[in-house]
XYZ file of C-alpha atoms in Angstrom:
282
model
C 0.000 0.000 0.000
C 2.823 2.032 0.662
C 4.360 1.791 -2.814
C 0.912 2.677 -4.157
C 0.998 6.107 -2.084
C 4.441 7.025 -2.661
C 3.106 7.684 -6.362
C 0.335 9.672 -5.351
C 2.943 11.893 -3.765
C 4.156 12.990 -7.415
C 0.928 14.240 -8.434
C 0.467 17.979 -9.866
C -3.302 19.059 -7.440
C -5.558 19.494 -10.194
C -6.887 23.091 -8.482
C -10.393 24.454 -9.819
C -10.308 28.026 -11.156
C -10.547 29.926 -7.877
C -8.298 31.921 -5.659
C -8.139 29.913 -2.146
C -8.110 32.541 1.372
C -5.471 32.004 4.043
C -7.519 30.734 6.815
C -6.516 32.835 9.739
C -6.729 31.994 13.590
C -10.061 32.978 15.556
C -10.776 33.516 18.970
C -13.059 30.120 18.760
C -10.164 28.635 16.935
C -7.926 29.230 19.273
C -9.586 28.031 22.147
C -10.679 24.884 20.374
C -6.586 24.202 19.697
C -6.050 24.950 23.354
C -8.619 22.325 24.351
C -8.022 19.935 21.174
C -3.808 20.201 22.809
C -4.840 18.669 26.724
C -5.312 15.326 26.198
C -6.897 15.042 29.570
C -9.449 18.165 28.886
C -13.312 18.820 28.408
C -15.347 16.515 26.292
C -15.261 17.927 22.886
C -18.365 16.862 20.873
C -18.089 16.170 16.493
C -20.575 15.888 14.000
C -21.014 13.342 12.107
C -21.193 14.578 8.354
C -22.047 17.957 9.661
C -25.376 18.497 10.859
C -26.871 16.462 7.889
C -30.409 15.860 9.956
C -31.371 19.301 8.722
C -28.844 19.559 6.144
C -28.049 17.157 3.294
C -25.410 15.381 4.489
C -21.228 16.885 4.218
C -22.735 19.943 2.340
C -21.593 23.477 2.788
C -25.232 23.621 4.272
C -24.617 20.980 6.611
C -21.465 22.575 8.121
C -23.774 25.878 9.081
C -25.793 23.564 10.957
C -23.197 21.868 13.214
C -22.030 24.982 14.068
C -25.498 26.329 14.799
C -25.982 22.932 16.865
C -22.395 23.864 18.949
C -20.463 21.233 17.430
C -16.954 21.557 18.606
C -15.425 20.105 15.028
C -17.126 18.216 11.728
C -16.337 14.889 10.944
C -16.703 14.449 7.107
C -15.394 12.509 4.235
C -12.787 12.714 1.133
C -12.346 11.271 -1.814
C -10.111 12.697 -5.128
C -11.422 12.993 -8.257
C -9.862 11.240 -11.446
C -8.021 14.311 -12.012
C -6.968 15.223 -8.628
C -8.947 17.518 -6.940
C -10.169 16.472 -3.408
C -14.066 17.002 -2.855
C -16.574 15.724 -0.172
C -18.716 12.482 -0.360
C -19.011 9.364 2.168
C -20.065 6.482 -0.082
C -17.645 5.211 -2.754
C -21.278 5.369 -5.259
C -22.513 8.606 -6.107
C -26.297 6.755 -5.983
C -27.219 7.382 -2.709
C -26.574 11.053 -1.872
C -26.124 12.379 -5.698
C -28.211 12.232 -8.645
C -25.340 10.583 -10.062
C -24.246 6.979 -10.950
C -21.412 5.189 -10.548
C -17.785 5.358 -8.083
C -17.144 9.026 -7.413
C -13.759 8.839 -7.990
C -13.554 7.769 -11.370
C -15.585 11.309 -12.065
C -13.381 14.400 -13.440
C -13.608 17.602 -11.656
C -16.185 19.013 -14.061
C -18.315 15.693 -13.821
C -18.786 16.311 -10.270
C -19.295 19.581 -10.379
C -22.779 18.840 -13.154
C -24.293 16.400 -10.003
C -26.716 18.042 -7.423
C -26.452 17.066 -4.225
C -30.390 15.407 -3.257
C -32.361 18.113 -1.020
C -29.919 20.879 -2.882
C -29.347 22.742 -6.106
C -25.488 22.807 -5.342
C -22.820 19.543 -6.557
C -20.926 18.144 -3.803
C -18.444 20.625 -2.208
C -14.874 20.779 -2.919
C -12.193 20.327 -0.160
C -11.030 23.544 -0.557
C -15.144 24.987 -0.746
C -15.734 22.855 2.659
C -12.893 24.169 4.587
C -13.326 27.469 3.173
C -16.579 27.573 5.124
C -14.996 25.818 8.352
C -12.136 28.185 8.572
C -12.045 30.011 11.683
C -15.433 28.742 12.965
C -14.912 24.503 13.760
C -12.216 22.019 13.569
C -12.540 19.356 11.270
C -11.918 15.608 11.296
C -11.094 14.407 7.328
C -11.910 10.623 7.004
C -10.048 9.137 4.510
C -11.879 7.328 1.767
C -9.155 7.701 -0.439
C -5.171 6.575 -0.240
C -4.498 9.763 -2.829
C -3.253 12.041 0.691
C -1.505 14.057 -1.802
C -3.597 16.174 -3.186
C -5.665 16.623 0.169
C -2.714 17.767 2.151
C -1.976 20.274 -0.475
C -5.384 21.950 0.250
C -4.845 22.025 4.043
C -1.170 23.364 3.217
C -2.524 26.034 0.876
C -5.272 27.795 3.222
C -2.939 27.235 6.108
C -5.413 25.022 7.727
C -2.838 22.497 8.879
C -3.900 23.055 13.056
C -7.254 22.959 12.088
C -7.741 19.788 10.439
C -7.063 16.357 11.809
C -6.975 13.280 9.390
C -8.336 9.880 10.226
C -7.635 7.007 8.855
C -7.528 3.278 10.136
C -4.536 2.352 8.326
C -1.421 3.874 10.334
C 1.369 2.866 7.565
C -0.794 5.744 5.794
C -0.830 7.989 8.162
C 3.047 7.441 8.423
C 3.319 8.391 4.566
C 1.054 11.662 5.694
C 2.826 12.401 8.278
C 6.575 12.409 5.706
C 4.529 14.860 3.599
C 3.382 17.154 5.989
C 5.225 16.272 9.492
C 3.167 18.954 11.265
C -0.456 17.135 10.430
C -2.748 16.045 12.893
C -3.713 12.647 12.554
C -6.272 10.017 14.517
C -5.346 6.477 14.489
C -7.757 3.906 15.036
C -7.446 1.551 18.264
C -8.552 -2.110 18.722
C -7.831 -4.923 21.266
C -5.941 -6.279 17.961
C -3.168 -3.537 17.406
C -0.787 -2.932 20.021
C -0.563 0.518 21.166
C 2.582 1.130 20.255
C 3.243 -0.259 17.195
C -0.078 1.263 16.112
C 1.267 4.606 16.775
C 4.191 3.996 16.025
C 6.202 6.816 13.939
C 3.306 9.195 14.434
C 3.908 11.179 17.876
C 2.576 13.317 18.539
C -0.554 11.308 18.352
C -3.664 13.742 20.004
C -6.598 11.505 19.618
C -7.311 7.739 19.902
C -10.635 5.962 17.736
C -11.460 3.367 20.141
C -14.618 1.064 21.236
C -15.446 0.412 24.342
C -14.511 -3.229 24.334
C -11.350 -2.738 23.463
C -10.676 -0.261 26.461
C -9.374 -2.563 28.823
C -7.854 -0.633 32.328
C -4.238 -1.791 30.162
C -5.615 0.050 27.078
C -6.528 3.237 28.944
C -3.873 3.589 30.824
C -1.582 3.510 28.040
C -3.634 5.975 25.874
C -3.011 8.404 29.034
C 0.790 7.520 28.469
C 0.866 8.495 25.111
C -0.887 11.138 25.971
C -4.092 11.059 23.891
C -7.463 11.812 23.940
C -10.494 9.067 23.571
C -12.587 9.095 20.939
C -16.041 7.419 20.954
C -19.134 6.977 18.509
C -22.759 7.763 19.800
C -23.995 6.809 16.848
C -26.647 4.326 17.115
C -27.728 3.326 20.458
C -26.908 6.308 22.350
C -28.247 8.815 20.094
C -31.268 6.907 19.448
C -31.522 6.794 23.123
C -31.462 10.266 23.673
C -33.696 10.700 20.727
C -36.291 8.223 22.731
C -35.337 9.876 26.230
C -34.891 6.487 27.039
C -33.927 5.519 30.859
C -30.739 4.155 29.235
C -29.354 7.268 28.080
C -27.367 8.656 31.072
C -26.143 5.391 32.073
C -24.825 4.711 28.589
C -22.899 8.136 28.979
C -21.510 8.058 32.122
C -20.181 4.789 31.432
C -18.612 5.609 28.210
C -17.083 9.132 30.295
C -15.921 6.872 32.782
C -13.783 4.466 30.150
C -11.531 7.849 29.576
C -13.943 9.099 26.700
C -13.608 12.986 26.099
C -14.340 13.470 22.595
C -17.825 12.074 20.803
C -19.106 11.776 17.206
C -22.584 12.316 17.396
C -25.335 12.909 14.730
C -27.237 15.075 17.545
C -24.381 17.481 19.246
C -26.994 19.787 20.399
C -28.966 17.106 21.990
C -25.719 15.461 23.188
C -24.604 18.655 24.752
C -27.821 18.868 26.707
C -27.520 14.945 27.942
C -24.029 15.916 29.401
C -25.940 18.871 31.073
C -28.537 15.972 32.543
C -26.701 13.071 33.396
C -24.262 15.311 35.238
């Protein structure tokens, strides 16, 4: 896999026709960084695909909503079109959130940019139009559904986005290649009961955040995230957030156990809601 990235390294970022801003440091930016940097800090709350309940999903519309909703950071999703340029889409098919046909990638820039998202009049956003609207107001977790990190790190580089951005990928050996383009990127390695620690992050300090489930945070396993030191990262999605949805019994219990495991940043589809749980089950 690594020989497969090392050419994507080469490639000339096929950049659409517009001038891209310097993303600048706000006061909310700031203070995000200052939490995002103590591993040991405040629960810090993502979400998932932007606020795509009210929004269609990881739209430029769905980012105003998160942030609306008090979302600490966005987690969304991107791929690279055929002739490099880095947009935003979860599913490998264009199908089920475009009304477009067949793998995303294997779409030019201007093929993409003749599909409508469904619920919008707009085609799915660039990188560089996504983080564009970020900048200054959220931080962002980029999963990878692409091994082209290339072209993506080049957008980051260009609007000076690099502390704003984390990448997340459950491959570390990519990650590692990442990392020798852009040694200052923030990265999010994923954790099982599997992968040793250490070997999982190894090559990538300083390692910030941790994907992990619950079973595989053993008392070993926690302590030697808090070694590293790195924050916890959990899902809600599915049975918690349903549960809050229902305001279910369940709900706090569910929370307080996953806070107790060492858990102090959340992907939620409901941040607003999830804010106001932490609020409750306090």
């Amino acid at each position: 896999m690594i020989a497969k990235f090392a050419t994507a390294i080469t490639l000339v970022v096929a950049t659409p026709a517009m001038a891209a801003p310097v993303c600048g440091t706000t006061s909310r930016i700031a203070e995000l960084q200052r939490a995002w940097a103590d591993p040991h800090g405040s629960l810090l709350i993502a979400s998932h695909r932007g606020g795509h309940l009210k929004a269609p999903e990881n739209s430029l519309a769905a980012i105003d909503e998160a942030v609306a909703a008090g979302a600490d950071a966005v987690e969304t999703d991107v791929q690279v079109s055929a002739d490099g340029v880095p947009f935003i889409l979860h599913d490998q098919k264009l199908d089920r959130t475009t009304d477009g046909t067949g793998r995303a990638a294997d779409k030019t820039y201007a093929e993409l940019r003749k599909l409508r998202l469904k619920g919008s009049d707009l085609p799915p956003p660039t990188l560089l139009e996504f983080l564009t609207r970020t900048c200054g107001r959220v931080l962002v977790d980029l999963d990878m559904k692409t091994d082209r990190f290339a072209p993506v790190i080049a957008v980051i580089q260009e609007l000076g986005m690099i502390d704003q951005v984390m990448l997340f990928d459950a491959d570390s050996d990519l990650l590692r290649a990442a990392r020798a383009i852009e040694p200052k990127l923030q990265v999010m390695t994923r954790f099982t009961a599997k992968v040793k620690l250490d070997e999982l992050n190894r090559g990538l300090a300083p390692v910030r955040i941790v994907h992990a489930d619950p079973e595989s945070l053993d008392p070993a396993s926690r302590d030697a995230i808090r070694q590293v030191p790195a924050r916890i990262w959990e899902n809600a999605l599915g049975e918690l957030d349903m549960l809050m949805v229902a305001n279910a019994p369940k709900a706090c219990p569910l929370l307080k156990s996953m806070l107790d495991l060492g858990v102090n940043a959340i992907q939620t589809d409901r941040p607003a809601l999830l804010r106001e749980y932490l609020r409750k089950c306090a």
